[in-house]
Tab-separated table of C-alpha atoms in Angstrom:
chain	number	residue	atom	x	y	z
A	323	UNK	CA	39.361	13.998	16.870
A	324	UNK	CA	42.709	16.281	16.700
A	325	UNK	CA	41.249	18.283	19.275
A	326	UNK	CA	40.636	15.131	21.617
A	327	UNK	CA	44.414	13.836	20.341
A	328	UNK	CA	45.728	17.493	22.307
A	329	UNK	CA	43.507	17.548	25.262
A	330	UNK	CA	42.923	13.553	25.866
A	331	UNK	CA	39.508	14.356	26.707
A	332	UNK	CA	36.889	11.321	26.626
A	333	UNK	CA	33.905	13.283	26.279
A	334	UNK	CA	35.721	14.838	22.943
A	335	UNK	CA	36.575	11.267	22.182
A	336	UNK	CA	32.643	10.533	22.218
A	337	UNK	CA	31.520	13.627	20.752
A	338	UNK	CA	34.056	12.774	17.886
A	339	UNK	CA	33.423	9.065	17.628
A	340	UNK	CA	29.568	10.358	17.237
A	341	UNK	CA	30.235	12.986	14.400
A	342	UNK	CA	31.987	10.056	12.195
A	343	UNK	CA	28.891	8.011	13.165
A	344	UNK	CA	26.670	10.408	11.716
A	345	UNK	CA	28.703	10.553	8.855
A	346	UNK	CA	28.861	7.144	7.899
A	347	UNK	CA	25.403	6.830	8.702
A	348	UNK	CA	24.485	9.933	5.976
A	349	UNK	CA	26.625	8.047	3.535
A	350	UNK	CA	24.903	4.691	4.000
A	351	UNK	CA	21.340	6.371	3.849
A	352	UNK	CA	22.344	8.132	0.695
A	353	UNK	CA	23.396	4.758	-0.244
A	354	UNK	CA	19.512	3.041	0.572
A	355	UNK	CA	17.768	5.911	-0.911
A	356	UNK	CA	19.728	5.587	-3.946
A	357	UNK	CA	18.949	1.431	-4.494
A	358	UNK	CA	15.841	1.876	-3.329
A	359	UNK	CA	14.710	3.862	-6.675
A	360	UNK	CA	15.419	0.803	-9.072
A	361	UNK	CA	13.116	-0.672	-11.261
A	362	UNK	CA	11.302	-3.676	-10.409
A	363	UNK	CA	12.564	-6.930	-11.593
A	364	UNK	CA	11.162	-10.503	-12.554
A	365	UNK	CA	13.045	-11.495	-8.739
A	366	UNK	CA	11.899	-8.400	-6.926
A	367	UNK	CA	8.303	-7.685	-8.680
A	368	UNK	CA	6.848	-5.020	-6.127
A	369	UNK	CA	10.549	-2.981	-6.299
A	370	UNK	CA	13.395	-2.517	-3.875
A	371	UNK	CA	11.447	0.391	-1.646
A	372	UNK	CA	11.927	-1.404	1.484
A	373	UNK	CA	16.014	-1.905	0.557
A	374	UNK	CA	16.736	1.824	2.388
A	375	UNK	CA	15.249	0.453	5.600
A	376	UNK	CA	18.181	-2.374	5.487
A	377	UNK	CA	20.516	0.155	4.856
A	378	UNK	CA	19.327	2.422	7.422
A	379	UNK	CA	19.008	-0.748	9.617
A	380	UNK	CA	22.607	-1.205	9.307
A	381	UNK	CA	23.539	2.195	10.237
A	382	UNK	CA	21.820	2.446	13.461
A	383	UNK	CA	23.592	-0.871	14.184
A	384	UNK	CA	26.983	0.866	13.362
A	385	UNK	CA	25.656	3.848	15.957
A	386	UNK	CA	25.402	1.436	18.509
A	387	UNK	CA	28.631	-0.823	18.275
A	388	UNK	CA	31.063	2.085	17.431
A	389	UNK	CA	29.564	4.967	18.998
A	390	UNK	CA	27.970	3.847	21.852
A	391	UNK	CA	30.328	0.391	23.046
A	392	UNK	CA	33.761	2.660	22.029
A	393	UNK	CA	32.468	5.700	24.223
A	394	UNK	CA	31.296	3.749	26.887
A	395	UNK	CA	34.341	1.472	26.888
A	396	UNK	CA	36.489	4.649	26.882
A	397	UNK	CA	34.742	6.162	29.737
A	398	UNK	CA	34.747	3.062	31.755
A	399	UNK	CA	38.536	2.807	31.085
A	400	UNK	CA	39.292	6.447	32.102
A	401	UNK	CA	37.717	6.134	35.253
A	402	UNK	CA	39.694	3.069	36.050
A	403	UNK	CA	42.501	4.424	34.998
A	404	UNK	CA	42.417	8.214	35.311
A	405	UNK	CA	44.881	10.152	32.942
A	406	UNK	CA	45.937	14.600	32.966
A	407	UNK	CA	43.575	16.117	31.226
A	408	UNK	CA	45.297	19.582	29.124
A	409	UNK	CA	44.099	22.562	27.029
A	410	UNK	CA	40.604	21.946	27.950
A	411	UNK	CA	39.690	25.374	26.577
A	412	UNK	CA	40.360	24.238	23.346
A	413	UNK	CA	37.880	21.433	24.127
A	414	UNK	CA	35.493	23.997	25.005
A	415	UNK	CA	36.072	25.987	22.054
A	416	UNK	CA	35.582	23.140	19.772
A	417	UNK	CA	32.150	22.008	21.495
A	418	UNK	CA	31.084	26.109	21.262
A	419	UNK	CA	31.527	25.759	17.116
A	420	UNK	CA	30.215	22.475	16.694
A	421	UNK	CA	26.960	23.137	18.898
A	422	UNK	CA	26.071	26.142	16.172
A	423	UNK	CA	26.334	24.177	13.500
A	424	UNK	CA	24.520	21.191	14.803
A	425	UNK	CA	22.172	22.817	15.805
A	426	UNK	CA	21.521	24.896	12.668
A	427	UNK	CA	21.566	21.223	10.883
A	428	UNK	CA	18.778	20.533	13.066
A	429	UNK	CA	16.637	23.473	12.265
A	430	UNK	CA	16.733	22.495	8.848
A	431	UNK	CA	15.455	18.702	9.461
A	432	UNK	CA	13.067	20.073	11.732
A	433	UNK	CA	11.645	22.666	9.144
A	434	UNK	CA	11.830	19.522	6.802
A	435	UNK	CA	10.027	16.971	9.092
A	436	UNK	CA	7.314	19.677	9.821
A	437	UNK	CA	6.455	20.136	6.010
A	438	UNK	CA	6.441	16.186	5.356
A	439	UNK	CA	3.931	16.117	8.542
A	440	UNK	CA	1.638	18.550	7.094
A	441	UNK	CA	1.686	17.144	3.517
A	442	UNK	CA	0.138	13.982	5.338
A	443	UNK	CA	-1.873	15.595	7.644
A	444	UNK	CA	-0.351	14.423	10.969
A	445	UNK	CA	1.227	15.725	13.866
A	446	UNK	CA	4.562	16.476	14.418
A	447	UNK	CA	4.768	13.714	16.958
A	448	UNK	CA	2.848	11.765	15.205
A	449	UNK	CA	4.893	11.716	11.684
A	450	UNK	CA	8.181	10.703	13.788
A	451	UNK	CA	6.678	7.684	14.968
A	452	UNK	CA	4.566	6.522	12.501
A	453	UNK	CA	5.931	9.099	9.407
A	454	UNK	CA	6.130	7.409	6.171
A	455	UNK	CA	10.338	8.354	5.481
A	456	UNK	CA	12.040	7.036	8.165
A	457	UNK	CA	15.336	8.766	6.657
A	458	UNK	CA	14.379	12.130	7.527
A	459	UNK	CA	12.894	11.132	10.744
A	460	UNK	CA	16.806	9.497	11.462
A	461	UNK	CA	18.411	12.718	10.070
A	462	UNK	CA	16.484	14.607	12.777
A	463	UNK	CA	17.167	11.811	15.721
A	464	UNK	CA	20.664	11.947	14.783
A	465	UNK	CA	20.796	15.611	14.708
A	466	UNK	CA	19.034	16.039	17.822
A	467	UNK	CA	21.147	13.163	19.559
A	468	UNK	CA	24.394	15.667	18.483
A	469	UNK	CA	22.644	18.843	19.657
A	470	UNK	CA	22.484	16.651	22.803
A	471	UNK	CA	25.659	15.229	22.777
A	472	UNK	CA	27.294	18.291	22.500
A	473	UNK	CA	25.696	19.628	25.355
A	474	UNK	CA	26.272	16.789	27.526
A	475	UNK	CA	30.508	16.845	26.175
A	476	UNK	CA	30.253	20.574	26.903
A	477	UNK	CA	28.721	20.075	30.495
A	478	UNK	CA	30.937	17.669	31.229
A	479	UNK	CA	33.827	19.196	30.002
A	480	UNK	CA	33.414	22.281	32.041
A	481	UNK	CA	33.067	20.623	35.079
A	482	UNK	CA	35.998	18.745	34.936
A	483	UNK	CA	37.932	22.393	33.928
A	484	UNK	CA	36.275	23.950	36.911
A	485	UNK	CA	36.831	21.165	39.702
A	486	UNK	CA	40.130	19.279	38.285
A	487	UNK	CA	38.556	15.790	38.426
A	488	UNK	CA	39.154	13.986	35.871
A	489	UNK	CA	36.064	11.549	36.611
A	490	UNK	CA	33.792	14.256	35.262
A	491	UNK	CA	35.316	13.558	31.751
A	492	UNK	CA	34.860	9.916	31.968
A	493	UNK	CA	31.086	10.180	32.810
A	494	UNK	CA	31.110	12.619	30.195
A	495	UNK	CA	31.839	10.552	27.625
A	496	UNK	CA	30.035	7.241	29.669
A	497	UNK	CA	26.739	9.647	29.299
A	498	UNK	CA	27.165	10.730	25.291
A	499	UNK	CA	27.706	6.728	24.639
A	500	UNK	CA	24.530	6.410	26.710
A	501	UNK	CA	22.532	8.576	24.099
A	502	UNK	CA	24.175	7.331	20.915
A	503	UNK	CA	22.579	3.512	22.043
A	504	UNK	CA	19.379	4.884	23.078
A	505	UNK	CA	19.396	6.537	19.658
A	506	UNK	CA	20.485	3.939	17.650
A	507	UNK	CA	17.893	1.635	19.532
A	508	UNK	CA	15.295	3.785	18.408
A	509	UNK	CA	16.440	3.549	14.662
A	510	UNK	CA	16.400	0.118	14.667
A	511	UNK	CA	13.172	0.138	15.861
A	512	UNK	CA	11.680	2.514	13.278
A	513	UNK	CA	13.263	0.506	10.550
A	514	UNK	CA	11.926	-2.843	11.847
A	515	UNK	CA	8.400	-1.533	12.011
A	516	UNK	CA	9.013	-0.667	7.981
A	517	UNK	CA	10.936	-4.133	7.127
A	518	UNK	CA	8.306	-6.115	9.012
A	519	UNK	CA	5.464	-4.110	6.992
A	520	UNK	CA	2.481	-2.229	8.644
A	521	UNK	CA	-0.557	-1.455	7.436
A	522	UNK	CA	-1.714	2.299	6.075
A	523	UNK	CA	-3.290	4.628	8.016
A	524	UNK	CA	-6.853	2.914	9.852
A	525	UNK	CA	-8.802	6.107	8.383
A	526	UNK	CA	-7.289	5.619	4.870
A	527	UNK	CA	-8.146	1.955	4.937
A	528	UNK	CA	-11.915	3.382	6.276
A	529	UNK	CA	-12.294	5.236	3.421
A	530	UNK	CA	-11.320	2.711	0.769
A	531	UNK	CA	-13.809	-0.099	2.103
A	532	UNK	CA	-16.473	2.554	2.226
A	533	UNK	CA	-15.753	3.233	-1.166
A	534	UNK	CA	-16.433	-0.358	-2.332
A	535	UNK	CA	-19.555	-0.779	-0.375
A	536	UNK	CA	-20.682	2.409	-1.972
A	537	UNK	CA	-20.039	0.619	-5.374
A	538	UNK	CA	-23.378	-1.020	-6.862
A	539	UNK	CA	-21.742	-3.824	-8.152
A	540	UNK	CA	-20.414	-4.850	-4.626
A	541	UNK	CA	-22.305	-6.580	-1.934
A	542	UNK	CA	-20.101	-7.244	1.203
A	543	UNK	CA	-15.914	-6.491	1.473
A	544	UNK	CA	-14.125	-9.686	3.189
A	545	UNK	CA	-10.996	-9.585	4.901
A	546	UNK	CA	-9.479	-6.330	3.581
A	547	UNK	CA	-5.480	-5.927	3.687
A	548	UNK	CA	-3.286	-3.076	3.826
A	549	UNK	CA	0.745	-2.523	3.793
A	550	UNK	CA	2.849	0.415	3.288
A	551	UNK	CA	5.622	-1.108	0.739
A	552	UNK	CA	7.376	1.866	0.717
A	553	UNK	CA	7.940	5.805	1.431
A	554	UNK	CA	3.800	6.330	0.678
A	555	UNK	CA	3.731	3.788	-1.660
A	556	UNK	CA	0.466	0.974	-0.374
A	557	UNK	CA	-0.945	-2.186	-1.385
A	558	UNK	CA	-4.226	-3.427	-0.900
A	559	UNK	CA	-6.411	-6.211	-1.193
A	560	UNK	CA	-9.925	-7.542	-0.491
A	561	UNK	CA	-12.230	-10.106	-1.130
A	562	UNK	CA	-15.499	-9.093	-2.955
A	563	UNK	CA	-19.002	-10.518	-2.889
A	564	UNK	CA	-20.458	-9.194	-5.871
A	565	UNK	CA	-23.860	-8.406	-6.586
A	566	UNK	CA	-25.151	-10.898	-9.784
A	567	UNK	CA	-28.241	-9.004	-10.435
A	568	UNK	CA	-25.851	-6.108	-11.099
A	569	UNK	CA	-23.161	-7.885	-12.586
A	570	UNK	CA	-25.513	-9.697	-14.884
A	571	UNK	CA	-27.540	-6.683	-16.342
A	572	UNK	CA	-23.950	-4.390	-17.071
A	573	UNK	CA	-23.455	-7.683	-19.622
A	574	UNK	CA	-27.102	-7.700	-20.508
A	575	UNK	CA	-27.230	-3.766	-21.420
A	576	UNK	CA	-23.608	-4.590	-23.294
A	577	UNK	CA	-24.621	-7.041	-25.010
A	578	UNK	CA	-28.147	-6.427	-25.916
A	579	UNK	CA	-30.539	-8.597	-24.557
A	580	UNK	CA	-31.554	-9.787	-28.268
A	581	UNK	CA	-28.258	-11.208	-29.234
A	582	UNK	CA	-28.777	-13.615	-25.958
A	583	UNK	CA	-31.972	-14.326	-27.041
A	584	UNK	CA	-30.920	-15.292	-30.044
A	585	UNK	CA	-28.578	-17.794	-28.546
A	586	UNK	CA	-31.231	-19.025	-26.619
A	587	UNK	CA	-33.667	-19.911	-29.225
A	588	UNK	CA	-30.847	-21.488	-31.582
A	589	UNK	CA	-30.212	-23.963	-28.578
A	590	UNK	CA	-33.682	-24.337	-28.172
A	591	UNK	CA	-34.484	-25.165	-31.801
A	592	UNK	CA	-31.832	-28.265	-31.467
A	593	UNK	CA	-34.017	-30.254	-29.306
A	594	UNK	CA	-35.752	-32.313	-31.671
A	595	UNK	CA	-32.156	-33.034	-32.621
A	596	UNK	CA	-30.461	-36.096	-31.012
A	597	UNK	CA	-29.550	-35.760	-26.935
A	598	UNK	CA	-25.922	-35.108	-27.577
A	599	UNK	CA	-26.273	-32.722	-30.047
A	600	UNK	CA	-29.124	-30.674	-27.951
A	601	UNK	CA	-27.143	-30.759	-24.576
A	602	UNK	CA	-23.742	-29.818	-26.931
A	603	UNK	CA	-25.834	-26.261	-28.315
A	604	UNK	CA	-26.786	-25.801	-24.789
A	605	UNK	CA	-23.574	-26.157	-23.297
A	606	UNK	CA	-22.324	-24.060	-26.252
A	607	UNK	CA	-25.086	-21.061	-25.156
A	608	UNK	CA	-24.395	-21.073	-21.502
A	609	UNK	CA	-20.090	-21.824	-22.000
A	610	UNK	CA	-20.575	-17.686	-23.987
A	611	UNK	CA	-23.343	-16.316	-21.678
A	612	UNK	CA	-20.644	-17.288	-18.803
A	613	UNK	CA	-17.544	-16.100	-20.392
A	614	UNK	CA	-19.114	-12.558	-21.010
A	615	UNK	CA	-20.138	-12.656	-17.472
A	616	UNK	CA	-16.657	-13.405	-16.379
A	617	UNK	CA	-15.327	-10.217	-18.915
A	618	UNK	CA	-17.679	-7.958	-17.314
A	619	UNK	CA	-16.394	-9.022	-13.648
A	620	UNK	CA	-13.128	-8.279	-15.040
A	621	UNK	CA	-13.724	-4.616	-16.584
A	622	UNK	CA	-15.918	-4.017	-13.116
A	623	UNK	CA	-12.728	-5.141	-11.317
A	624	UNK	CA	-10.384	-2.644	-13.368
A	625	UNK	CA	-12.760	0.167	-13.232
A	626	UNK	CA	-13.178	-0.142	-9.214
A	627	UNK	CA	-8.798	-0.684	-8.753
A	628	UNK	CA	-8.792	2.984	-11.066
A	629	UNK	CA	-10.994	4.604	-9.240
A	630	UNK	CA	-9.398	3.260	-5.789
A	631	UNK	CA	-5.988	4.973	-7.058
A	632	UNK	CA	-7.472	7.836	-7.351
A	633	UNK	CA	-9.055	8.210	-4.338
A	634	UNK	CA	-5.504	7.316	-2.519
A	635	UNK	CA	-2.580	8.747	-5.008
A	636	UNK	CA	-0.017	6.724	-3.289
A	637	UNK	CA	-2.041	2.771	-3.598
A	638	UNK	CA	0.262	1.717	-6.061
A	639	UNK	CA	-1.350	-2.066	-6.344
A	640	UNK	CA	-4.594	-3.061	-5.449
A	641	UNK	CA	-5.580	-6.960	-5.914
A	642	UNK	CA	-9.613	-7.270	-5.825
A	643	UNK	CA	-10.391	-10.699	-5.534
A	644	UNK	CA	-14.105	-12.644	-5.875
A	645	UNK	CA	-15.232	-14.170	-3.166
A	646	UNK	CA	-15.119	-17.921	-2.916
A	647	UNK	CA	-18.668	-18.096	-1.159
A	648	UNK	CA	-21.768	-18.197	-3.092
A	649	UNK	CA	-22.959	-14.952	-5.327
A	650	UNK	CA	-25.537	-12.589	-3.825
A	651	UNK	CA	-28.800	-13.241	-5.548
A	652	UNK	CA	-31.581	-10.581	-5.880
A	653	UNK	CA	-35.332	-12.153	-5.313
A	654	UNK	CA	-35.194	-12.186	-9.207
A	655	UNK	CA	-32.537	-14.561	-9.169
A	656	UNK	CA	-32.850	-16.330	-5.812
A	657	UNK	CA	-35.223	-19.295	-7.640
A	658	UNK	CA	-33.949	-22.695	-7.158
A	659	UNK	CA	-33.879	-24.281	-10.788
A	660	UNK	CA	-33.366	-27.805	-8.823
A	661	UNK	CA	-31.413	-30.775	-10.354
A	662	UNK	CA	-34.208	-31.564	-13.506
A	663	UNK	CA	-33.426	-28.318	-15.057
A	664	UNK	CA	-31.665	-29.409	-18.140
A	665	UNK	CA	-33.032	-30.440	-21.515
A	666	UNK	CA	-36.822	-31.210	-20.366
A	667	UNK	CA	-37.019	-27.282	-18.891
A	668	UNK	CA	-35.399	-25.638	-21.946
A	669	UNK	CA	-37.620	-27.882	-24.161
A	670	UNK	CA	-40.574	-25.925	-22.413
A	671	UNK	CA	-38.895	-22.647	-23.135
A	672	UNK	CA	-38.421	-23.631	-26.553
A	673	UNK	CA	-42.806	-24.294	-26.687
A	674	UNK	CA	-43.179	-21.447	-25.109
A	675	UNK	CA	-41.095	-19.801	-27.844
A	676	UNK	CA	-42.571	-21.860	-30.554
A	677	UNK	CA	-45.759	-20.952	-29.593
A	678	UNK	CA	-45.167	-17.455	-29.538
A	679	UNK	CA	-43.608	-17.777	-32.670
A	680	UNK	CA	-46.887	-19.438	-34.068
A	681	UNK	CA	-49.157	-16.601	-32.925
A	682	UNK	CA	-46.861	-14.204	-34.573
A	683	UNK	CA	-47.427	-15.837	-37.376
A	684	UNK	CA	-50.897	-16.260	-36.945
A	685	UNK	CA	-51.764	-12.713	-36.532
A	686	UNK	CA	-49.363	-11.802	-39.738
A	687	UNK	CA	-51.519	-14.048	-41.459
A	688	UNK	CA	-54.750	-12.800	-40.759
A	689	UNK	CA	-53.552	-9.231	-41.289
A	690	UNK	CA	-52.186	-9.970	-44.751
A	691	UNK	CA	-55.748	-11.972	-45.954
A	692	UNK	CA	-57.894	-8.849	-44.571
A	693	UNK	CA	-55.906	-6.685	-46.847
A	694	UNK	CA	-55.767	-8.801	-49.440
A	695	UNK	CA	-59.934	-9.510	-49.524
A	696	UNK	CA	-60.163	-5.761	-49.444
A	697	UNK	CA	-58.394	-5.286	-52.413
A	698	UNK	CA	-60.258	-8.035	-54.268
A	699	UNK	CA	-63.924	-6.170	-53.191
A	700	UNK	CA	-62.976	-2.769	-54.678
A	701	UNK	CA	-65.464	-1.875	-57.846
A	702	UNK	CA	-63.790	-1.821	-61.321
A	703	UNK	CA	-62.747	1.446	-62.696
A	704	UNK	CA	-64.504	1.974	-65.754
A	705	UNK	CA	-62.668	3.307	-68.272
């Protein structure tokens, strides 16, 4: 800027309207990154990852008012009104410097950008338009906008040193103002596609439904969800239809099938009782049978999210949710009990048990009398 205050050149104007551009903008991404890292709160109860992409909104927005509308509007205005142009070697000079260390900055985001697109496994292409950080991918736009910028100033410059006309200079700076906006217009766009929200990578996503289908205890994934909530940090959710055969045996084989059993038969044994009191054990029996069914879906449900984040270290929450449609049902469990199956059906499993019970007995019976007639028919010992 002092240079441009001793020359009154607009394409130094632009070029130093664009440096305190990238400034601010460095200082208002620090900013984001830095509010970004807070803790999640009861108001904000996924975190404040997506609060850099405001910030970083905001500076591309500065880009484009101040350093594209000022240079344009000074380039416009000098070729209007055309003004002496002096020391442009000094101009020169300054460009010279400024290009080496631009362009040195931009080495070092480029080195930067190319190790962030490896640890993901993209392209380099590929990571700056659909790269998780949008900060370094602005640090390198912004950098190679300068690189640019520079070159353009310098072109510009020297023509107008060469030839005399002082037009050169205004276009000059009309053309740098030109590539801060396009710039800038690409920011914003990077940093809407993150505020809106967009969904993780279709081959990640892939390999996490395949993952649930592979489970046993799942029978069909509906209407899976993805979004990227912050720099690599995803959420998911699904729908499951669960497999009841499955789900129902992991309770059995915790359980132990006796204790239900057990359950069973006191209900069963309550039906000579009065109605109320029969259909009150039954409801009692079936009110636990469901509630352990409804812990197991629940410590299925935990174990599946665990093994999810480990198969994706950056799925920070995953919500599994069952499916509102009906269970899947094996043939084992696909029989239609139909409306009468209430007291007068587990009054036949309770004769069934009875008479079980009975035959039990029975047989105990008969084995104790053999043994004890075979004790009575042994000859006295004779002293």
């Amino acid at each position: 800027m002092c240079t441009w205050a001793v020359t009154g050149s607009g394409a130094l104007l632009a070029e130093g309207l664009h440096s305190a551009a990238d400034v601010a903008n460095q200082l208002l991404l620090k900013q984001g990154v830095i509010r970004s890292r807070r803790k999640p709160t009861r108001e904000h109860q996924y975190g404040f990852h997506k609060e850099k992409y405001v910030y970083a909104l905001i500076s591309a927005a500065c880009v484009f008012c101040v350093g594209c509308g000022a240079s344009v509007l000074h380039g416009v205005s000098s070729l209007v009104n055309p003004h002496v142009l002096e020391n442009m070697s000094y101009s020169l000079a300054v460009l010279a410097g400024s290009s080496v260390l631009e362009a040195y900055s931009l080495r070092v985001a480029f080195q930067a950008i190319q190790r962030s697109a490896e640890e993901q496994g993209m392209g380099l292409w590929q990571y700056i338009k659909r790269g998780r950080d949008p900060t370094t991918v602005a640090i390198l736009w912004e950098d190679g906008g300068a690189v640019a910028g520079l070159g353009l100033a310098g072109g510009f410059t020297l023509l107008t040193w060469i030839t005399g006309q002082q037009h050169w200079d205004a276009l000059g700076s009309i053309a740098v103002g030109v590539l801060m906006g396009g710039i800038a217009l690409q920011l914003m766009r990077t940093n809407k596609r993150f505020l809106i929200g967009q969904a993780m990578e279709p081959a990640v996503e892939r390999s996490i439904v395949q993952h649930l289908h592979n489970d046993n205890m799942v029978v069909k994934v509906i209407d899976p969800k993805s979004e990227e909530i912050g720099d690599g940090v995803f959420r998911f959710k699904a729908e499951i239809q669960w497999s009841g055969e499955h789900v129902v045996q992991k309770y059995l084989s915790e359980l132990r099938r006796e204790s239900l059993y057990r359950q069973l038969r006191a209900a069963a044994c309550t039906l000579d009782l009065p109605q109320q009191t029969a259909e009150d054990a039954i409801d009692i029996a079936m009110v636990k049978f469901g509630m352990g069914i409804i812990r197991t879906v629940g410590s299925e449900i935990d174990r599946i999210e665990g093994e999810l984040k480990q198969l994706v270290p950056g799925l920070k929450y995953v919500d599994l949710e069952t499916d509102k449609g009906s269970a899947a049902l094996s043939p084992l469990g696909s029989v239609d009990l139909g409306p009468d199956f209430e007291v007068a059906s587990l009054r036949s499993l309770y004769d069934k048990l009875g008479a079980a019970a009975a035959q039990n007995a029975t047989s105990a019976a008969e084995g104790s009398g053999s043994n004890a007639s075979g004790g009575g028919s042994s000859p006295p010992t004779t002293a």
